[in-house]
Coordinates of N, CA and C in Angstrom, one line a residue:
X130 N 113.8 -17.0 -137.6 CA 112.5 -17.2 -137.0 C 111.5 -17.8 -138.0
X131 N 111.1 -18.5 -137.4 CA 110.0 -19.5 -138.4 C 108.5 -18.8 -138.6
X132 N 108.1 -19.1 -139.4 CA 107.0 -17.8 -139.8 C 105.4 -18.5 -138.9
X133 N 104.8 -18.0 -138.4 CA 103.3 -18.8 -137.9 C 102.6 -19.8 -139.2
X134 N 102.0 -20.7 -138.2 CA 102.1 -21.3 -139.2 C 100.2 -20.7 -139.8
X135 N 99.5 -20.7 -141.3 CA 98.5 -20.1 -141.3 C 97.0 -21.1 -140.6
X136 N 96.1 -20.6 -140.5 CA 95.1 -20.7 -140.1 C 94.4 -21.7 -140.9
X137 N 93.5 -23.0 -140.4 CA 92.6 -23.7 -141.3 C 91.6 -22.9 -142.2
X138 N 91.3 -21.4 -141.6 CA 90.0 -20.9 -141.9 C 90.5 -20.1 -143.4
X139 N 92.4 -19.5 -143.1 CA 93.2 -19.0 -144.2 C 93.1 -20.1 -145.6
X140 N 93.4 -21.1 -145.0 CA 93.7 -22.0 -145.9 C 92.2 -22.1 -146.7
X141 N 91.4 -22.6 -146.4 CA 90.0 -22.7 -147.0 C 89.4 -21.5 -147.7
X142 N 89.9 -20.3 -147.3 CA 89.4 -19.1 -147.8 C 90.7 -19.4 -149.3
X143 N 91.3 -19.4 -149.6 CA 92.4 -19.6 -150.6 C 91.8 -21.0 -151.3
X144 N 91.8 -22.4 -150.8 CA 91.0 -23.7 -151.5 C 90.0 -23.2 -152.3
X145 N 88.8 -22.1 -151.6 CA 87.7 -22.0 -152.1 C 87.7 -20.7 -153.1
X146 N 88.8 -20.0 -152.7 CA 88.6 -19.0 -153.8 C 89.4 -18.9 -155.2
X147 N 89.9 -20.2 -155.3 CA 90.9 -21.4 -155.9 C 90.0 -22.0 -156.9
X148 N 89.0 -22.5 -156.2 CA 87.9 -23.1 -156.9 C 86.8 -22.7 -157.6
X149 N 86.4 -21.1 -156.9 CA 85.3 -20.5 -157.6 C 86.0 -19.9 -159.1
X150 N 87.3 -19.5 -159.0 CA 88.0 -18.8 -160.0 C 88.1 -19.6 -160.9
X151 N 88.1 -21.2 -160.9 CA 88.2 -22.4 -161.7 C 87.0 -22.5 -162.2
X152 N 85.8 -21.8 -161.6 CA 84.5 -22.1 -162.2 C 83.5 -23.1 -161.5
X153 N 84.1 -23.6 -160.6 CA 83.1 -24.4 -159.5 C 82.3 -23.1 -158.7
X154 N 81.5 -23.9 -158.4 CA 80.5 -23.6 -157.1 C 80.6 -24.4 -155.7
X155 N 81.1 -23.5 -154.9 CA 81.0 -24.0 -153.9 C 80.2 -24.1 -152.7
X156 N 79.8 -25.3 -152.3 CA 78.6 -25.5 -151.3 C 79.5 -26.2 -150.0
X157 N 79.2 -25.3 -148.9 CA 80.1 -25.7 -147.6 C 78.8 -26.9 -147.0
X158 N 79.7 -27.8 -147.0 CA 78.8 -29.5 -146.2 C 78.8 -29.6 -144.5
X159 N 78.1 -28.8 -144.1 CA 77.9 -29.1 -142.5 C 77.5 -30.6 -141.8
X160 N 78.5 -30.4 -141.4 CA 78.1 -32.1 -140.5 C 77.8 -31.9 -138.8
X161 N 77.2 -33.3 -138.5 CA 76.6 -33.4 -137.5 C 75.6 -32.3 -137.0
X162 N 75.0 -31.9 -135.5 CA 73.8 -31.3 -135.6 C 73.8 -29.8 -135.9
X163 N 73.1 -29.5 -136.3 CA 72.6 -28.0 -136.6 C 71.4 -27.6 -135.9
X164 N 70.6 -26.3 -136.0 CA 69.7 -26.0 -135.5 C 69.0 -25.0 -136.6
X165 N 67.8 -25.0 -136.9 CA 67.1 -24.4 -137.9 C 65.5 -23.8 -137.3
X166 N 65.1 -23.0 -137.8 CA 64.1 -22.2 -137.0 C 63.0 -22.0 -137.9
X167 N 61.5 -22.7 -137.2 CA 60.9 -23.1 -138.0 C 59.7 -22.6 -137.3
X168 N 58.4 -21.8 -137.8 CA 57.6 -21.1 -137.2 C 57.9 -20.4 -136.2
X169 N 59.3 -19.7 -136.0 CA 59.3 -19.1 -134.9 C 60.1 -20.2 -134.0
X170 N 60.4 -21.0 -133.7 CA 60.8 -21.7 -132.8 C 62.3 -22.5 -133.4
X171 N 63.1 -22.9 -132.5 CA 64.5 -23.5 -132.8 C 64.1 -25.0 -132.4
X172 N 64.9 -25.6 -133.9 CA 64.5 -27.2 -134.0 C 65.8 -27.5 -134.3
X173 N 66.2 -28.5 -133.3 CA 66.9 -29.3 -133.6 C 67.2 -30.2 -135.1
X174 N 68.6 -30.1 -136.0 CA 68.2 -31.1 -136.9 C 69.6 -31.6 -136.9
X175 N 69.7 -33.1 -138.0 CA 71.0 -33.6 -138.4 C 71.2 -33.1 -140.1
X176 N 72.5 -32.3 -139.9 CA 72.8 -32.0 -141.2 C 73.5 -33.3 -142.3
X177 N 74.6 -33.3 -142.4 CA 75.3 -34.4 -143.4 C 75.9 -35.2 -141.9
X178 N 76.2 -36.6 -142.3 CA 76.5 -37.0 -141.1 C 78.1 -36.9 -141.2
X179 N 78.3 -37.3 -139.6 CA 79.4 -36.6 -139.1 C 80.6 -37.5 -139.8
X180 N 82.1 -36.8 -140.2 CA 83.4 -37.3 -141.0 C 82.8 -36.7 -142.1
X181 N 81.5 -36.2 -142.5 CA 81.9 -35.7 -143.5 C 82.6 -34.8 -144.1
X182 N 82.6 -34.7 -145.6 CA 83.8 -33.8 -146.1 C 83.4 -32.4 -146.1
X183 N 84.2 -31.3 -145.7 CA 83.5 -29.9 -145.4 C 83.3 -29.2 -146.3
X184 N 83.8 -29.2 -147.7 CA 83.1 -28.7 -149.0 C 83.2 -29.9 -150.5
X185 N 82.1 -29.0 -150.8 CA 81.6 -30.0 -152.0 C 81.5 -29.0 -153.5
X186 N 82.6 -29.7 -154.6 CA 82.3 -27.9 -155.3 C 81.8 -29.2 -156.6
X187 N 81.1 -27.8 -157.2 CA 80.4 -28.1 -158.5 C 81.1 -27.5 -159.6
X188 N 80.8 -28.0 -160.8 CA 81.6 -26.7 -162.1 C 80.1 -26.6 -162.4
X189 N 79.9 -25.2 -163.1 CA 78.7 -25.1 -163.7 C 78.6 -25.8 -165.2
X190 N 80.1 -26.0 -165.5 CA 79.5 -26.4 -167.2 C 79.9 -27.9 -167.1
X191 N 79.7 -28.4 -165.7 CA 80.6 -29.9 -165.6 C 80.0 -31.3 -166.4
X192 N 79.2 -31.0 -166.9 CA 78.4 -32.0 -168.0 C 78.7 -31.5 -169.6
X193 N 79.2 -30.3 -169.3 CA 79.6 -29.5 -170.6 C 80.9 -30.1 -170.9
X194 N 81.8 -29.7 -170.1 CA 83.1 -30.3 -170.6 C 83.5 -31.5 -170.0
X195 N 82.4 -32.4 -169.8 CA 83.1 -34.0 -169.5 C 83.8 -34.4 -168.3
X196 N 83.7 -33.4 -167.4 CA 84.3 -34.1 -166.4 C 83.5 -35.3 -165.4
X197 N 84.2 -36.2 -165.6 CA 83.7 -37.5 -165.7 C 83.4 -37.7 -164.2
X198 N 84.0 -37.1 -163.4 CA 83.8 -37.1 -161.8 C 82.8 -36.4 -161.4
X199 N 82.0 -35.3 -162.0 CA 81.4 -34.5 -161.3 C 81.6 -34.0 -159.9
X200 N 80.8 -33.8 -159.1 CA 81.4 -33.1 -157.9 C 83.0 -33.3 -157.3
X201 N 83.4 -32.4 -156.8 CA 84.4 -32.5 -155.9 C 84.5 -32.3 -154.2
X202 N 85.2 -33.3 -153.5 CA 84.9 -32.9 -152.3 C 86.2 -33.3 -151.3
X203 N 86.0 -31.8 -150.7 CA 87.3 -31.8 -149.9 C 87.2 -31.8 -148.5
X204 N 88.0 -32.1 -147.4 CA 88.1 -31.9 -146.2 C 89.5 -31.3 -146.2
X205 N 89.5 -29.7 -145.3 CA 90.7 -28.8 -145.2 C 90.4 -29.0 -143.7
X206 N 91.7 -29.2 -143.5 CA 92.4 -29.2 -142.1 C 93.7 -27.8 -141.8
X207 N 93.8 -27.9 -140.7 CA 94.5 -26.9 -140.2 C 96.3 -27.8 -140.3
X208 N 97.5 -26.6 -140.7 CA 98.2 -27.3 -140.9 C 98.8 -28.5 -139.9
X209 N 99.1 -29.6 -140.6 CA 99.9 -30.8 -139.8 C 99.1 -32.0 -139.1
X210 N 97.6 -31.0 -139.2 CA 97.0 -32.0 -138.5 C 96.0 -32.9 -139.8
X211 N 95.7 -33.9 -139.7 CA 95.4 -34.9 -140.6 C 93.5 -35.4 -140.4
X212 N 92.9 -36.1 -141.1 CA 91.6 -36.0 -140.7 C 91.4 -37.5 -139.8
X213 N 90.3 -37.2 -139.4 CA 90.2 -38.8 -138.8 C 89.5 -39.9 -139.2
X214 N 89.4 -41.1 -138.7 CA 89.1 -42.1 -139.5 C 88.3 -42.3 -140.0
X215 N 87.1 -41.6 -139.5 CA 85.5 -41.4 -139.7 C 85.8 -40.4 -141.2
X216 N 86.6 -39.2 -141.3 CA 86.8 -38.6 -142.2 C 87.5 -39.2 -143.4
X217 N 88.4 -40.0 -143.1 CA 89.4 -40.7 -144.1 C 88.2 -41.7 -144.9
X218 N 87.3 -42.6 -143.9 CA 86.6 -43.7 -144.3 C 85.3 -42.9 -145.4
X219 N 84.9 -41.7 -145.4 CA 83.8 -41.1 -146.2 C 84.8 -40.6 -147.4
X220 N 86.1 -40.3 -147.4 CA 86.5 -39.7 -148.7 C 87.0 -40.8 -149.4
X221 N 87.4 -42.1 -148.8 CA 87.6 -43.3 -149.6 C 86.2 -43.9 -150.3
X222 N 85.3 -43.5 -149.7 CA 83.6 -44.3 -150.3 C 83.4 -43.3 -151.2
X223 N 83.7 -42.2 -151.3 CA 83.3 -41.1 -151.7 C 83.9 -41.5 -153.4
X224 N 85.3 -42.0 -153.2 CA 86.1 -41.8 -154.5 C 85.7 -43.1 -154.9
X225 N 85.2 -44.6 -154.1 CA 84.9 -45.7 -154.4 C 83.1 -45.4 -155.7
X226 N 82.6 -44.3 -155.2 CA 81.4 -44.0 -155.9 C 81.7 -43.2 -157.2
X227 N 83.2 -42.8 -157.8 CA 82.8 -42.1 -158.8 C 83.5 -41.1 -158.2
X228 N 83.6 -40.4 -157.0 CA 83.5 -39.0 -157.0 C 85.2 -38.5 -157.2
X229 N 85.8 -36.8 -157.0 CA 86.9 -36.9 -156.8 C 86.2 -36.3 -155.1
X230 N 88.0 -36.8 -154.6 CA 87.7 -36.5 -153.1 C 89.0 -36.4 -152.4
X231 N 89.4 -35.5 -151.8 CA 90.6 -36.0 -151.1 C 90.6 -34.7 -149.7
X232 N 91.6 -34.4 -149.0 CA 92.0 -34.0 -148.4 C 93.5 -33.3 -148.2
X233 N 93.4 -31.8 -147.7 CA 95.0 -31.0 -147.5 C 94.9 -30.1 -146.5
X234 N 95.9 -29.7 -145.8 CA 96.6 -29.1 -144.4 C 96.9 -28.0 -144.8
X235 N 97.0 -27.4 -146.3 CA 97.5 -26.3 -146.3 C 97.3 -25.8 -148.2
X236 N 97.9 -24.6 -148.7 CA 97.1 -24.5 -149.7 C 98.4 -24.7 -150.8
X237 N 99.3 -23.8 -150.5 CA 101.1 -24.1 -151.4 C 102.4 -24.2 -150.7
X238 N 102.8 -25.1 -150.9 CA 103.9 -25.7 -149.6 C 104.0 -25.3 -148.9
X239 N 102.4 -25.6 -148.0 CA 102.4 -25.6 -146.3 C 101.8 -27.3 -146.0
X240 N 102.0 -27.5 -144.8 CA 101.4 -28.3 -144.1 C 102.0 -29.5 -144.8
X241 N 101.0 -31.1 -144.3 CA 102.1 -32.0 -144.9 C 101.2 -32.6 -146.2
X242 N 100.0 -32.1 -147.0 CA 99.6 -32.3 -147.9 C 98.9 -31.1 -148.8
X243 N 99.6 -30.0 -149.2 CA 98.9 -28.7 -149.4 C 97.9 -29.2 -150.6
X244 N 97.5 -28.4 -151.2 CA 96.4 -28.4 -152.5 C 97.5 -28.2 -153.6
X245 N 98.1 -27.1 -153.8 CA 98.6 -26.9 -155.1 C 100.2 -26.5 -154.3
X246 N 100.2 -28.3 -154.5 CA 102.1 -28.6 -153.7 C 103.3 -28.3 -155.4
X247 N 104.0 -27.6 -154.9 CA 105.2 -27.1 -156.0 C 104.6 -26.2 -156.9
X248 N 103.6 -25.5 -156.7 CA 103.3 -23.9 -157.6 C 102.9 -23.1 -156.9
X249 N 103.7 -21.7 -157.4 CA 103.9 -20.8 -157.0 C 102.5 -19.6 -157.9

């Protein structure tokens, strides 16, 4: 019997606690609308626009030790499923600007592009 397969929300909770242990900071990138409450009332707003990538990590000493990329940014998907074009086309501009940037389905040999593929 094949095991379930884990949760996008599993997986991200592992990416991100992956990353804070590495010393980044992570800031989750909400896209498309949101809502924010301003004097007492609910306002419509637009956060990052939409395909964007859903976290964005920082190192704190990343000017310290030279990492020439500075930020990092990911889009985590649920296993098998892949991002879409609107998402593909912001992590290609993303990496055309300098940045790193990619995308994974799962976190160690799951899905069909995990984060940390062949370590255990």
């Amino acid at each position: 019997m094949k095991p379930k397969p884990r949760s996008e929300r599993e997986i991200t909770r592992d990416i991100v606690d992956y990353m804070q242990y590495a010393g980044y900071t992570a800031i989750r990138c909400v896209a498309g609308p949101v809502r924010s409450m301003r004097d007492g009332q609910e306002i419509p707003e637009q956060s990052n626009p939409p395909g964007f990538p859903d976290w964005c990590f920082v190192h704190s000493r990343w000017r310290d030790i030279n990492l020439r990329r500075g930020p990092v940014f990911i889009e985590i998907k649920a296993p098998g499923k892949e991002p879409t074009t609107l998402q593909l086309a912001w992590l290609e501009q993303l990496r055309k600007d300098g940045f790193g940037a990619d995308w994974y389905d799962g976190f160690r040999d799951e899905g069909k592009k995990p984060f940390m593929e062949g370590r255990s």
